[in-house]
Amino acid sequence: MYWKRTVDQERSRMVQKGQIGDGPVLYWMSRDQRAHDNWALLYAQERALVLEKPLAVVFCIDLEYPAANLRHFAFLLRGLEELQNTLKNYAIDFHLLQGAPDNILPLFLEKTHPALLVTDFDPLRIKKRWKEKVLEHCSIPAFEVDAHNIVPCWLASNKREYAAYTIRKKIQQQLPRFLTDFPDLQVHPYVSAPASIQPVTVNTLLKQVKDKSVGEVDWLKPGEKAGINLMDDFLTHGLHSYSTDSNNPCLDGQSNLSPYFHFGQLAPQRVAWEVEQSNATRDNKEAYLEELIIRRELADNYCYYADDYDRYSTFPDWAKRSLDEHREDVRPYLADLETLENAGTEDALWNRCQQDLLQNGKLHGYLRMYWAKKILEWSVSPEEAMANALFLNDKYSLDGRDPNGYAGVAWSIGGVHDRAWADRPIFGKIRYMNKNGCKRKFSVTEYIKR
Ligand SMILES: Cc1cc2nc3c(=O)[nH]c(=O)nc-3n(C[C@H](O)[C@H](O)[C@H](O)COP(=O)(O)OP(=O)(O)OC[C@H]3O[C@@H](n4cnc5c(N)ncnc54)[C@H](O)[C@@H]3O)c2cc1C
């Protein structure tokens, strides 16, 4: 059969050598939960075509995943339900296993004897640990593909970057090579003997979710198609004023695509490509791509190279020194986790931000900074601030538990990717934000009333 290599081989790397098995090529999908515009799936298909093997996808749903609750599982599972149907149209089997991958995947590999294993890249600790453990039990060749970043994380930089200005050039130099359109997924010509595959039964799985205290959101539809629709809507209506409107929480100036990126239901590269092809002005394109490419890929770089990305120890030395000098400063107001969680602080703007998180699962990007910096101001220590901010962000944000969240909180509280500012009480040299700053940017009264 004729086939043409369409995936840049630099997007993948071999993570284990081994003997090719006699079963299908298997893509262990984890971070990138989509059928289209997925370099890991395309790579797996390419390998399967060369080997003349069937292609299968396996996803392990771990209902004990840290900080995940009904809000997150519903978005994820409804996306998988759609994905399963899409893959069927391409003659690609989809297996959904229940449990942590390091527990259940080795047995599945033993039973199915895949030819080889392909998986997607994720810089978070738990995902790295899963991968290491699965590979310990795996004797077939295994490959990792970065399907989330435009420039594969390990190629963008080989070290933890100091700030956006240190990674920007490295990424930009490689964009002409990596920022391309995607090839189409093909209907797979080699099929397995009919496997008895359990369909994804979302409602049964949702019943088993232990933490149902945080409900589903109704303003955003999960799934690959909904992600593409929202992208189209943003390209038509939002991109043209992004550089002026995106920092005003009273306007609908952001794309709201982060939940789709987080669950891998939409490829950042698809959006970047469409933005480049659009007729928006250079200013708007550049402003959006700075966030979508540079800031997002910097966050992946941070988590990949700093294993303590969610702890105080990760802060730069100047920030730790300065925060240490201010440990004993009098805090005129303190808010413990319960007060924060219940949006019961002395600050009406902050409470409104927290209510957005509670109800909508998303807080405007500009206010996320204010929200986190107030937590530093009201906590007995920066360690407590970091822990409380991450707890709330991960629990309530639909896009939480993401490298962007770890980088965003560490930026706000610990000066990660930032520089030292004028010294002041409690904050030391960490960049300060207050309500007057917000008032200069937007109508605080209007936002609170919304
Ligand atoms: C305290 C704090 C917590 C945060 N928590 C999260 C989180 O849990 N999950 C999350 O995805 N983002 C987080 N961010 C980063 C940023 O605020 C969100 O990515 C953005 O608001 C998402 O909304 P959007 O898709 O409408 O953004 P848009 O403005 O439309 O931007 C498009 C995309 O660019 C990327 N992006 C935008 N701003 C940033 C940024 N500052 N850093 C990295 N990437 C960025 C995101 O992928 C985003 O989807 C946090 C930031 C801070 C300061």
Short mmCIF file of C-alpha atoms and ligand atoms in Angstrom, two decimals:
data_model
loop_
_atom_site.label_atom_id
_atom_site.label_comp_id
_atom_site.label_asym_id
_atom_site.label_seq_id
_atom_site.Cartn_x
_atom_site.Cartn_y
_atom_site.Cartn_z
CA MET A 1 0.00 0.00 0.00
CA TYR A 2 1.18 3.54 -0.79
CA TRP A 3 1.71 5.84 2.13
CA LYS A 4 3.58 9.06 2.60
CA ARG A 5 5.42 10.03 5.78
CA THR A 6 3.62 13.12 7.09
CA VAL A 7 4.72 13.42 10.72
CA ASP A 8 8.01 15.17 11.41
CA GLN A 9 10.05 12.44 13.14
CA GLU A 10 11.50 15.02 15.53
CA ARG A 11 8.10 15.21 17.23
CA SER A 12 8.66 11.73 18.60
CA ARG A 13 11.36 10.05 20.62
CA MET A 14 11.96 6.44 21.48
CA VAL A 15 11.50 5.90 25.22
CA GLN A 16 12.06 2.16 25.21
CA LYS A 17 13.65 -0.41 22.95
CA GLY A 18 12.06 -3.82 22.51
CA GLN A 19 10.78 -6.59 20.28
CA ILE A 20 7.88 -5.78 17.96
CA GLY A 21 4.77 -7.68 19.10
CA ASP A 22 2.23 -9.45 16.89
CA GLY A 23 -0.82 -7.33 17.84
CA PRO A 24 -1.95 -3.86 16.67
CA VAL A 25 0.00 -0.66 17.04
CA LEU A 26 -1.32 0.78 20.29
CA TYR A 27 -1.67 4.47 21.13
CA TRP A 28 -1.96 4.97 24.89
CA MET A 29 -3.85 8.26 24.84
CA SER A 30 -3.61 10.39 27.93
CA ARG A 31 -3.17 14.13 27.53
CA ASP A 32 -4.38 14.58 23.96
CA GLN A 33 -7.93 13.34 23.84
CA ARG A 34 -8.87 13.94 20.23
CA ALA A 35 -9.02 12.11 16.91
CA HIS A 36 -8.03 14.98 14.63
CA ASP A 37 -4.92 17.15 14.69
CA ASN A 38 -3.23 14.74 17.06
CA TRP A 39 0.44 14.10 16.24
CA ALA A 40 0.59 11.07 18.54
CA LEU A 41 -2.31 9.36 16.78
CA LEU A 42 -0.98 10.32 13.35
CA TYR A 43 2.44 8.97 14.29
CA ALA A 44 0.89 5.71 15.56
CA GLN A 45 -1.08 5.39 12.33
CA GLU A 46 2.03 5.96 10.26
CA ARG A 47 3.85 3.20 12.14
CA ALA A 48 0.85 0.88 11.76
CA LEU A 49 0.71 1.50 8.01
CA VAL A 50 4.40 0.66 7.62
CA LEU A 51 3.96 -2.52 9.65
CA GLU A 52 0.60 -3.32 7.97
CA LYS A 53 -1.01 -3.65 11.39
CA PRO A 54 -4.34 -2.60 12.88
CA LEU A 55 -4.39 0.52 15.05
CA ALA A 56 -5.96 0.76 18.49
CA VAL A 57 -6.27 3.50 21.11
CA VAL A 58 -6.43 2.84 24.83
CA PHE A 59 -7.37 5.37 27.51
CA CYS A 60 -7.16 4.68 31.26
CA ILE A 61 -9.66 6.61 33.32
CA ASP A 62 -8.44 6.96 36.89
CA LEU A 63 -11.41 8.06 38.98
CA GLU A 64 -9.00 8.66 41.90
CA TYR A 65 -6.97 11.25 39.97
CA PRO A 66 -5.78 13.93 42.43
CA ALA A 67 -8.06 16.99 42.75
CA ALA A 68 -10.41 15.83 40.00
CA ASN A 69 -14.16 15.85 40.65
CA LEU A 70 -17.44 15.58 38.80
CA ARG A 71 -16.84 18.86 36.93
CA HIS A 72 -13.63 17.53 35.38
CA PHE A 73 -14.66 13.92 34.85
CA ALA A 74 -17.90 14.92 33.11
CA PHE A 75 -16.03 17.15 30.64
CA LEU A 76 -13.45 14.47 30.02
CA LEU A 77 -15.85 11.52 29.68
CA ARG A 78 -18.32 13.31 27.43
CA GLY A 79 -15.35 14.15 25.22
CA LEU A 80 -14.28 10.49 25.16
CA GLU A 81 -17.79 9.37 24.22
CA GLU A 82 -17.59 11.53 21.09
CA LEU A 83 -14.02 10.42 20.42
CA GLN A 84 -14.98 6.75 20.49
CA ASN A 85 -17.59 7.30 17.77
CA THR A 86 -15.21 9.31 15.64
CA LEU A 87 -12.50 6.64 15.86
CA LYS A 88 -15.00 3.98 14.84
CA ASN A 89 -15.49 5.84 11.54
CA TYR A 90 -11.75 5.50 10.95
CA ALA A 91 -11.66 1.74 11.75
CA ILE A 92 -9.60 2.42 14.87
CA ASP A 93 -10.50 0.44 18.00
CA PHE A 94 -10.94 2.38 21.23
CA HIS A 95 -10.53 0.74 24.63
CA LEU A 96 -11.46 2.49 27.84
CA LEU A 97 -9.90 0.93 30.94
CA GLN A 98 -10.83 1.94 34.45
CA GLY A 99 -7.99 2.49 36.90
CA ALA A 100 -4.57 4.14 37.10
CA PRO A 101 -2.48 3.23 34.03
CA ASP A 102 0.43 1.89 36.08
CA ASN A 103 -2.00 -0.65 37.60
CA ILE A 104 -4.02 -1.72 34.62
CA LEU A 105 -2.07 -1.07 31.46
CA PRO A 106 0.65 -3.73 31.96
CA LEU A 107 -2.01 -6.46 32.07
CA PHE A 108 -3.69 -5.05 28.96
CA LEU A 109 -0.33 -5.06 27.13
CA GLU A 110 0.24 -8.66 28.15
CA LYS A 111 -3.17 -9.66 26.80
CA THR A 112 -3.05 -7.74 23.51
CA HIS A 113 0.64 -8.12 22.52
CA PRO A 114 0.78 -4.78 20.68
CA ALA A 115 3.35 -4.35 17.93
CA LEU A 116 4.53 -1.18 19.58
CA LEU A 117 3.35 1.47 21.98
CA VAL A 118 2.95 5.18 21.25
CA THR A 119 1.98 7.66 23.93
CA ASP A 120 1.61 11.42 24.25
CA PHE A 121 3.87 13.76 26.20
CA ASP A 122 2.97 15.26 29.58
CA PRO A 123 5.35 17.15 31.88
CA LEU A 124 3.40 16.60 35.12
CA ARG A 125 4.90 14.38 37.87
CA ILE A 126 2.05 11.90 38.10
CA LYS A 127 2.04 11.33 34.35
CA LYS A 128 5.82 10.88 34.24
CA ARG A 129 5.57 8.35 37.07
CA TRP A 130 2.79 6.42 35.31
CA LYS A 131 4.88 6.27 32.17
CA GLU A 132 7.99 5.03 33.97
CA LYS A 133 6.03 2.30 35.71
CA VAL A 134 4.19 1.15 32.59
CA LEU A 135 7.46 1.01 30.67
CA GLU A 136 9.03 -1.16 33.40
CA HIS A 137 6.49 -3.81 32.42
CA CYS A 138 6.72 -3.30 28.70
CA SER A 139 8.97 -5.29 26.37
CA ILE A 140 7.88 -3.74 23.06
CA PRO A 141 9.32 -0.59 21.48
CA ALA A 142 7.71 2.53 22.94
CA PHE A 143 7.62 6.09 21.58
CA GLU A 144 6.57 9.38 23.08
CA VAL A 145 5.12 12.13 20.88
CA ASP A 146 4.61 15.72 21.98
CA ALA A 147 1.11 16.36 20.62
CA HIS A 148 0.45 19.33 22.88
CA ASN A 149 3.27 21.75 22.15
CA ILE A 150 3.96 23.14 18.72
CA VAL A 151 7.71 22.87 19.25
CA PRO A 152 8.29 19.58 21.14
CA CYS A 153 9.09 20.48 24.75
CA TRP A 154 12.47 18.74 24.77
CA LEU A 155 13.52 20.51 21.56
CA ALA A 156 12.30 23.97 22.56
CA SER A 157 14.90 24.01 25.32
CA ASN A 158 17.06 21.54 27.21
CA LYS A 159 16.79 23.39 30.53
CA ARG A 160 14.41 25.24 32.80
CA GLU A 161 13.94 28.66 31.25
CA TYR A 162 14.18 31.77 33.34
CA ALA A 163 11.34 33.73 31.74
CA ALA A 164 9.36 34.31 28.55
CA TYR A 165 12.17 36.42 27.11
CA THR A 166 14.65 33.54 27.39
CA ILE A 167 12.47 30.92 25.66
CA ARG A 168 10.80 33.18 23.05
CA LYS A 169 13.66 33.21 20.58
CA LYS A 170 14.27 29.47 20.96
CA ILE A 171 10.66 28.72 20.10
CA GLN A 172 10.37 31.30 17.35
CA GLN A 173 13.45 29.94 15.59
CA GLN A 174 11.81 26.52 15.35
CA LEU A 175 8.30 27.64 14.42
CA PRO A 176 8.86 27.68 10.63
CA ARG A 177 9.61 23.95 10.90
CA PHE A 178 6.89 22.93 13.36
CA LEU A 179 3.99 25.34 12.89
CA THR A 180 2.38 23.56 9.93
CA ASP A 181 -1.09 22.40 9.01
CA PHE A 182 -2.00 18.82 10.05
CA PRO A 183 -2.40 15.90 7.66
CA ASP A 184 -5.75 14.06 7.74
CA LEU A 185 -6.26 10.93 9.78
CA GLN A 186 -6.94 8.07 7.36
CA VAL A 187 -9.57 5.37 7.51
CA HIS A 188 -7.29 2.60 8.75
CA PRO A 189 -6.95 -0.19 6.18
CA TYR A 190 -5.90 -2.97 8.59
CA VAL A 191 -8.51 -4.02 11.11
CA SER A 192 -8.39 -6.37 14.11
CA ALA A 193 -10.65 -9.37 14.43
CA PRO A 194 -13.81 -7.88 15.96
CA ALA A 195 -12.84 -7.13 19.54
CA SER A 196 -15.43 -7.17 22.29
CA ILE A 197 -15.05 -3.52 23.18
CA GLN A 198 -17.15 -2.09 25.99
CA PRO A 199 -18.60 1.22 24.81
CA VAL A 200 -17.85 4.27 26.95
CA THR A 201 -20.78 4.45 29.33
CA VAL A 202 -20.43 7.97 30.63
CA ASN A 203 -23.32 7.90 33.05
CA THR A 204 -22.20 4.65 34.70
CA LEU A 205 -18.72 6.06 35.18
CA LEU A 206 -19.99 9.40 36.44
CA LYS A 207 -22.03 7.60 39.09
CA GLN A 208 -18.75 6.19 40.42
CA VAL A 209 -17.06 9.57 40.83
CA LYS A 210 -16.52 10.06 44.55
CA ASP A 211 -16.28 13.85 44.74
CA LYS A 212 -19.51 15.25 43.35
CA SER A 213 -19.29 18.46 45.38
CA VAL A 214 -18.33 20.50 42.30
CA GLY A 215 -20.95 20.36 39.56
CA GLU A 216 -20.70 20.32 35.78
CA VAL A 217 -20.65 23.67 33.98
CA ASP A 218 -23.37 24.38 31.44
CA TRP A 219 -21.87 27.31 29.50
CA LEU A 220 -19.25 25.22 27.69
CA LYS A 221 -19.95 22.01 25.77
CA PRO A 222 -17.29 19.30 26.04
CA GLY A 223 -15.74 17.50 23.07
CA GLU A 224 -13.69 17.92 19.95
CA LYS A 225 -16.49 19.36 17.80
CA ALA A 226 -17.45 21.93 20.43
CA GLY A 227 -13.79 22.96 20.72
CA ILE A 228 -13.53 23.52 16.95
CA ASN A 229 -16.82 25.47 16.96
CA LEU A 230 -15.61 27.75 19.74
CA MET A 231 -12.33 28.27 17.91
CA ASP A 232 -14.24 29.26 14.74
CA ASP A 233 -16.37 31.63 16.75
CA PHE A 234 -13.29 33.24 18.31
CA LEU A 235 -11.58 33.59 14.91
CA THR A 236 -14.67 35.35 13.54
CA HIS A 237 -15.62 37.51 16.51
CA GLY A 238 -12.88 37.66 19.16
CA LEU A 239 -9.44 37.64 17.56
CA HIS A 240 -9.96 41.00 15.83
CA SER A 241 -10.01 42.84 19.16
CA TYR A 242 -7.89 40.48 21.29
CA SER A 243 -5.00 42.89 21.86
CA THR A 244 -7.32 45.59 23.26
CA ASP A 245 -10.10 43.56 24.95
CA SER A 246 -8.50 40.47 26.42
CA ASN A 247 -7.36 42.17 29.63
CA ASN A 248 -10.80 43.56 30.48
CA PRO A 249 -12.90 41.07 32.50
CA CYS A 250 -16.08 43.03 31.68
CA LEU A 251 -15.66 42.18 28.00
CA ASP A 252 -15.76 38.72 26.49
CA GLY A 253 -12.28 39.26 25.06
CA GLN A 254 -10.54 35.94 25.71
CA SER A 255 -10.99 32.80 23.63
CA ASN A 256 -12.15 30.54 26.50
CA LEU A 257 -10.35 27.68 24.79
CA SER A 258 -8.20 26.66 27.77
CA PRO A 259 -10.52 23.83 28.95
CA TYR A 260 -10.33 22.25 25.47
CA PHE A 261 -6.56 22.57 25.46
CA HIS A 262 -6.34 21.16 28.95
CA PHE A 263 -8.32 18.04 28.07
CA GLY A 264 -6.59 17.79 24.71
CA GLN A 265 -9.91 18.10 22.87
CA LEU A 266 -8.43 20.84 20.69
CA ALA A 267 -4.87 21.16 19.40
CA PRO A 268 -3.17 24.48 20.24
CA GLN A 269 -1.37 24.05 16.93
CA ARG A 270 -4.70 23.96 15.04
CA VAL A 271 -5.63 27.30 16.63
CA ALA A 272 -2.19 28.81 16.03
CA TRP A 273 -2.31 27.73 12.39
CA GLU A 274 -5.81 29.17 11.85
CA VAL A 275 -4.82 32.41 13.59
CA GLU A 276 -1.85 32.74 11.23
CA GLN A 277 -4.08 32.12 8.19
CA SER A 278 -6.77 34.58 9.36
CA ASN A 279 -7.11 38.17 8.19
CA ALA A 280 -6.76 39.63 11.71
CA THR A 281 -4.24 42.42 12.15
CA ARG A 282 -0.63 41.58 13.07
CA ASP A 283 -1.13 43.19 16.53
CA ASN A 284 -3.99 40.88 17.38
CA LYS A 285 -2.30 37.81 15.96
CA GLU A 286 0.91 38.53 17.86
CA ALA A 287 -0.88 39.23 21.14
CA TYR A 288 -2.81 35.97 20.95
CA LEU A 289 0.11 33.82 19.77
CA GLU A 290 2.31 35.20 22.55
CA GLU A 291 -0.13 33.64 25.06
CA LEU A 292 -1.01 30.53 23.09
CA ILE A 293 2.51 29.60 22.09
CA ILE A 294 5.15 31.35 24.22
CA ARG A 295 3.42 31.51 27.63
CA ARG A 296 1.79 28.09 27.29
CA GLU A 297 4.95 26.34 26.13
CA LEU A 298 6.97 28.14 28.82
CA ALA A 299 4.61 26.58 31.39
CA ASP A 300 5.30 23.11 29.97
CA ASN A 301 9.03 23.84 30.05
CA TYR A 302 8.70 24.87 33.70
CA CYS A 303 6.87 21.73 34.83
CA TYR A 304 9.06 19.44 32.74
CA TYR A 305 12.32 20.70 34.18
CA ALA A 306 11.21 21.71 37.71
CA ASP A 307 9.88 18.63 39.46
CA ASP A 308 8.81 20.78 42.43
CA TYR A 309 6.67 23.05 40.22
CA ASP A 310 3.90 23.23 42.86
CA ARG A 311 6.08 23.96 45.92
CA TYR A 312 7.78 26.90 47.57
CA SER A 313 11.20 25.40 46.79
CA THR A 314 10.62 26.11 43.08
CA PHE A 315 10.66 29.91 43.54
CA PRO A 316 13.77 31.72 42.26
CA ASP A 317 16.39 32.52 44.93
CA TRP A 318 15.74 36.29 44.89
CA ALA A 319 12.04 35.63 45.58
CA LYS A 320 12.67 33.11 48.39
CA ARG A 321 15.16 35.47 50.04
CA SER A 322 12.76 38.36 49.84
CA LEU A 323 9.69 36.42 51.01
CA ASP A 324 11.76 35.04 53.90
CA GLU A 325 12.68 38.56 54.99
CA HIS A 326 8.97 39.39 55.24
CA ARG A 327 7.75 36.27 57.05
CA GLU A 328 7.25 38.16 60.31
CA ASP A 329 5.47 41.16 58.76
CA VAL A 330 2.12 41.91 60.37
CA ARG A 331 -0.72 40.72 58.13
CA PRO A 332 -3.57 43.23 58.68
CA TYR A 333 -6.06 40.65 57.39
CA LEU A 334 -5.89 36.84 57.25
CA ALA A 335 -8.14 34.45 55.31
CA ASP A 336 -7.98 30.72 55.91
CA LEU A 337 -8.86 28.09 53.32
CA GLU A 338 -12.50 27.85 54.40
CA THR A 339 -13.03 31.61 54.13
CA LEU A 340 -11.38 31.65 50.72
CA GLU A 341 -13.26 28.64 49.43
CA ASN A 342 -16.61 30.09 50.51
CA ALA A 343 -15.87 33.46 48.90
CA GLY A 344 -16.23 35.06 52.34
CA THR A 345 -13.30 37.48 52.51
CA GLU A 346 -13.42 41.21 53.25
CA ASP A 347 -12.91 42.02 49.54
CA ALA A 348 -16.01 42.05 47.31
CA LEU A 349 -13.95 41.90 44.09
CA TRP A 350 -12.01 38.88 45.30
CA ASN A 351 -15.21 37.16 46.42
CA ARG A 352 -16.74 37.73 42.99
CA CYS A 353 -13.66 36.12 41.39
CA GLN A 354 -14.00 33.11 43.65
CA GLN A 355 -17.72 32.87 42.81
CA ASP A 356 -16.81 32.77 39.12
CA LEU A 357 -14.55 29.84 39.84
CA LEU A 358 -17.17 28.08 41.96
CA GLN A 359 -20.01 28.53 39.49
CA ASN A 360 -18.39 28.71 36.07
CA GLY A 361 -15.14 26.84 36.55
CA LYS A 362 -13.23 29.68 34.92
CA LEU A 363 -11.85 33.00 36.02
CA HIS A 364 -10.71 35.75 33.65
CA GLY A 365 -6.93 35.65 33.06
CA TYR A 366 -6.29 39.16 34.41
CA LEU A 367 -8.24 38.43 37.58
CA ARG A 368 -6.48 35.13 38.12
CA MET A 369 -3.37 37.16 38.94
CA TYR A 370 -5.24 39.43 41.38
CA TRP A 371 -6.98 36.41 42.94
CA ALA A 372 -3.68 34.58 43.61
CA LYS A 373 -1.77 37.65 44.84
CA LYS A 374 -4.48 38.43 47.39
CA ILE A 375 -4.10 34.89 48.71
CA LEU A 376 -0.40 35.65 49.32
CA GLU A 377 -1.31 38.88 51.13
CA TRP A 378 -3.85 37.12 53.38
CA SER A 379 -1.88 33.97 54.25
CA VAL A 380 0.40 33.34 57.22
CA SER A 381 3.20 32.16 54.90
CA PRO A 382 3.98 31.88 51.18
CA GLU A 383 3.87 28.08 51.55
CA GLU A 384 0.29 28.28 52.80
CA ALA A 385 -0.60 30.74 50.03
CA MET A 386 0.82 28.42 47.37
CA ALA A 387 -0.99 25.38 48.77
CA ASN A 388 -4.36 27.16 49.12
CA ALA A 389 -4.22 28.82 45.70
CA LEU A 390 -3.36 25.55 43.98
CA PHE A 391 -5.99 23.63 45.92
CA LEU A 392 -8.72 26.06 44.85
CA ASN A 393 -7.48 26.46 41.28
CA ASP A 394 -7.23 22.71 40.74
CA LYS A 395 -10.53 21.92 42.42
CA TYR A 396 -12.73 24.50 40.72
CA SER A 397 -11.11 25.46 37.41
CA LEU A 398 -12.16 23.33 34.51
CA ASP A 399 -8.70 23.91 33.08
CA GLY A 400 -7.00 23.29 36.46
CA ARG A 401 -4.35 20.63 37.22
CA ASP A 402 -2.47 21.96 34.20
CA PRO A 403 1.11 23.23 33.71
CA ASN A 404 -0.39 26.68 32.98
CA GLY A 405 -2.00 26.67 36.43
CA TYR A 406 1.20 25.63 38.23
CA ALA A 407 3.18 28.28 36.35
CA GLY A 408 0.47 30.94 36.86
CA VAL A 409 0.25 30.41 40.61
CA ALA A 410 4.05 30.23 40.99
CA TRP A 411 4.35 33.46 38.95
CA SER A 412 1.79 35.27 41.12
CA ILE A 413 3.04 34.10 44.51
CA GLY A 414 6.68 33.24 43.95
CA GLY A 415 8.00 35.41 41.12
CA VAL A 416 8.60 32.44 38.79
CA HIS A 417 9.22 33.80 35.23
CA ASP A 418 9.02 37.35 36.66
CA ARG A 419 11.61 39.82 37.98
CA ALA A 420 12.15 41.55 41.33
CA TRP A 421 10.04 44.67 41.95
CA ALA A 422 10.21 47.39 44.62
CA ASP A 423 10.31 45.95 48.13
CA ARG A 424 7.08 46.22 50.15
CA PRO A 425 5.47 44.61 53.22
CA ILE A 426 4.44 40.92 53.00
CA PHE A 427 5.14 40.69 49.24
CA GLY A 428 8.81 41.62 49.48
CA LYS A 429 9.99 41.96 45.88
CA ILE A 430 7.13 39.92 44.40
CA ARG A 431 5.06 41.99 41.95
CA TYR A 432 2.16 43.62 43.80
CA MET A 433 -1.42 44.03 42.62
CA ASN A 434 -4.31 45.78 44.30
CA LYS A 435 -7.85 46.89 43.60
CA ASN A 436 -6.78 50.37 42.44
CA GLY A 437 -4.74 48.74 39.69
CA CYS A 438 -7.86 46.80 38.66
CA LYS A 439 -9.94 49.99 38.70
CA ARG A 440 -7.54 51.54 36.21
CA LYS A 441 -8.03 48.55 33.86
CA PHE A 442 -11.80 47.97 34.04
CA SER A 443 -14.99 48.82 35.90
CA VAL A 444 -14.75 46.83 39.12
CA THR A 445 -18.36 47.74 40.01
CA GLU A 446 -19.64 46.41 36.70
CA TYR A 447 -17.67 43.18 37.07
CA ILE A 448 -19.00 42.60 40.59
CA LYS A 449 -22.57 43.20 39.40
CA ARG A 450 -22.28 40.84 36.40
C1 LIG B 1 -3.03 32.34 39.25
C2 LIG B 1 -3.19 31.80 37.86
C3 LIG B 1 -3.75 30.56 37.66
C4 LIG B 1 -3.89 30.04 36.37
N1 LIG B 1 -4.42 28.80 36.22
C5 LIG B 1 -4.54 28.26 34.98
C6 LIG B 1 -5.04 26.95 34.82
O1 LIG B 1 -5.37 26.25 35.80
N2 LIG B 1 -5.14 26.45 33.55
C7 LIG B 1 -4.81 27.19 32.46
O2 LIG B 1 -4.92 26.71 31.34
N3 LIG B 1 -4.30 28.43 32.59
C8 LIG B 1 -4.16 28.99 33.81
N4 LIG B 1 -3.65 30.25 33.94
C9 LIG B 1 -3.14 30.97 32.76
C10 LIG B 1 -4.20 31.86 32.03
O3 LIG B 1 -4.80 32.73 32.93
C11 LIG B 1 -5.24 31.01 31.32
O4 LIG B 1 -4.59 30.11 30.45
C12 LIG B 1 -6.22 31.82 30.49
O5 LIG B 1 -6.86 32.77 31.27
C13 LIG B 1 -7.21 30.84 29.88
O6 LIG B 1 -8.30 31.47 29.28
P1 LIG B 1 -8.45 31.56 27.71
O7 LIG B 1 -8.29 30.26 27.05
O8 LIG B 1 -9.75 32.30 27.46
O9 LIG B 1 -7.20 32.49 27.37
P2 LIG B 1 -6.81 33.35 26.10
O10 LIG B 1 -6.46 34.71 26.57
O11 LIG B 1 -7.79 33.23 25.03
O12 LIG B 1 -5.42 32.68 25.67
C14 LIG B 1 -5.32 31.57 24.77
C15 LIG B 1 -4.50 30.50 25.36
O13 LIG B 1 -3.19 30.96 25.64
C16 LIG B 1 -2.68 30.30 26.80
N5 LIG B 1 -2.43 31.29 27.86
C17 LIG B 1 -3.06 32.46 28.06
N6 LIG B 1 -2.52 33.10 29.13
C18 LIG B 1 -1.55 32.29 29.60
C19 LIG B 1 -0.65 32.36 30.70
N7 LIG B 1 -0.61 33.42 31.51
N8 LIG B 1 0.18 31.33 30.91
C20 LIG B 1 0.18 30.25 30.10
N9 LIG B 1 -0.65 30.12 29.05
C21 LIG B 1 -1.51 31.13 28.81
C22 LIG B 1 -3.75 29.34 27.26
O14 LIG B 1 -3.49 28.08 26.72
C23 LIG B 1 -5.01 29.96 26.68
O15 LIG B 1 -6.05 29.01 26.51
C24 LIG B 1 -3.48 30.80 35.24
C25 LIG B 1 -2.91 32.06 35.45
C26 LIG B 1 -2.76 32.57 36.74
C27 LIG B 1 -2.15 33.91 36.93
#
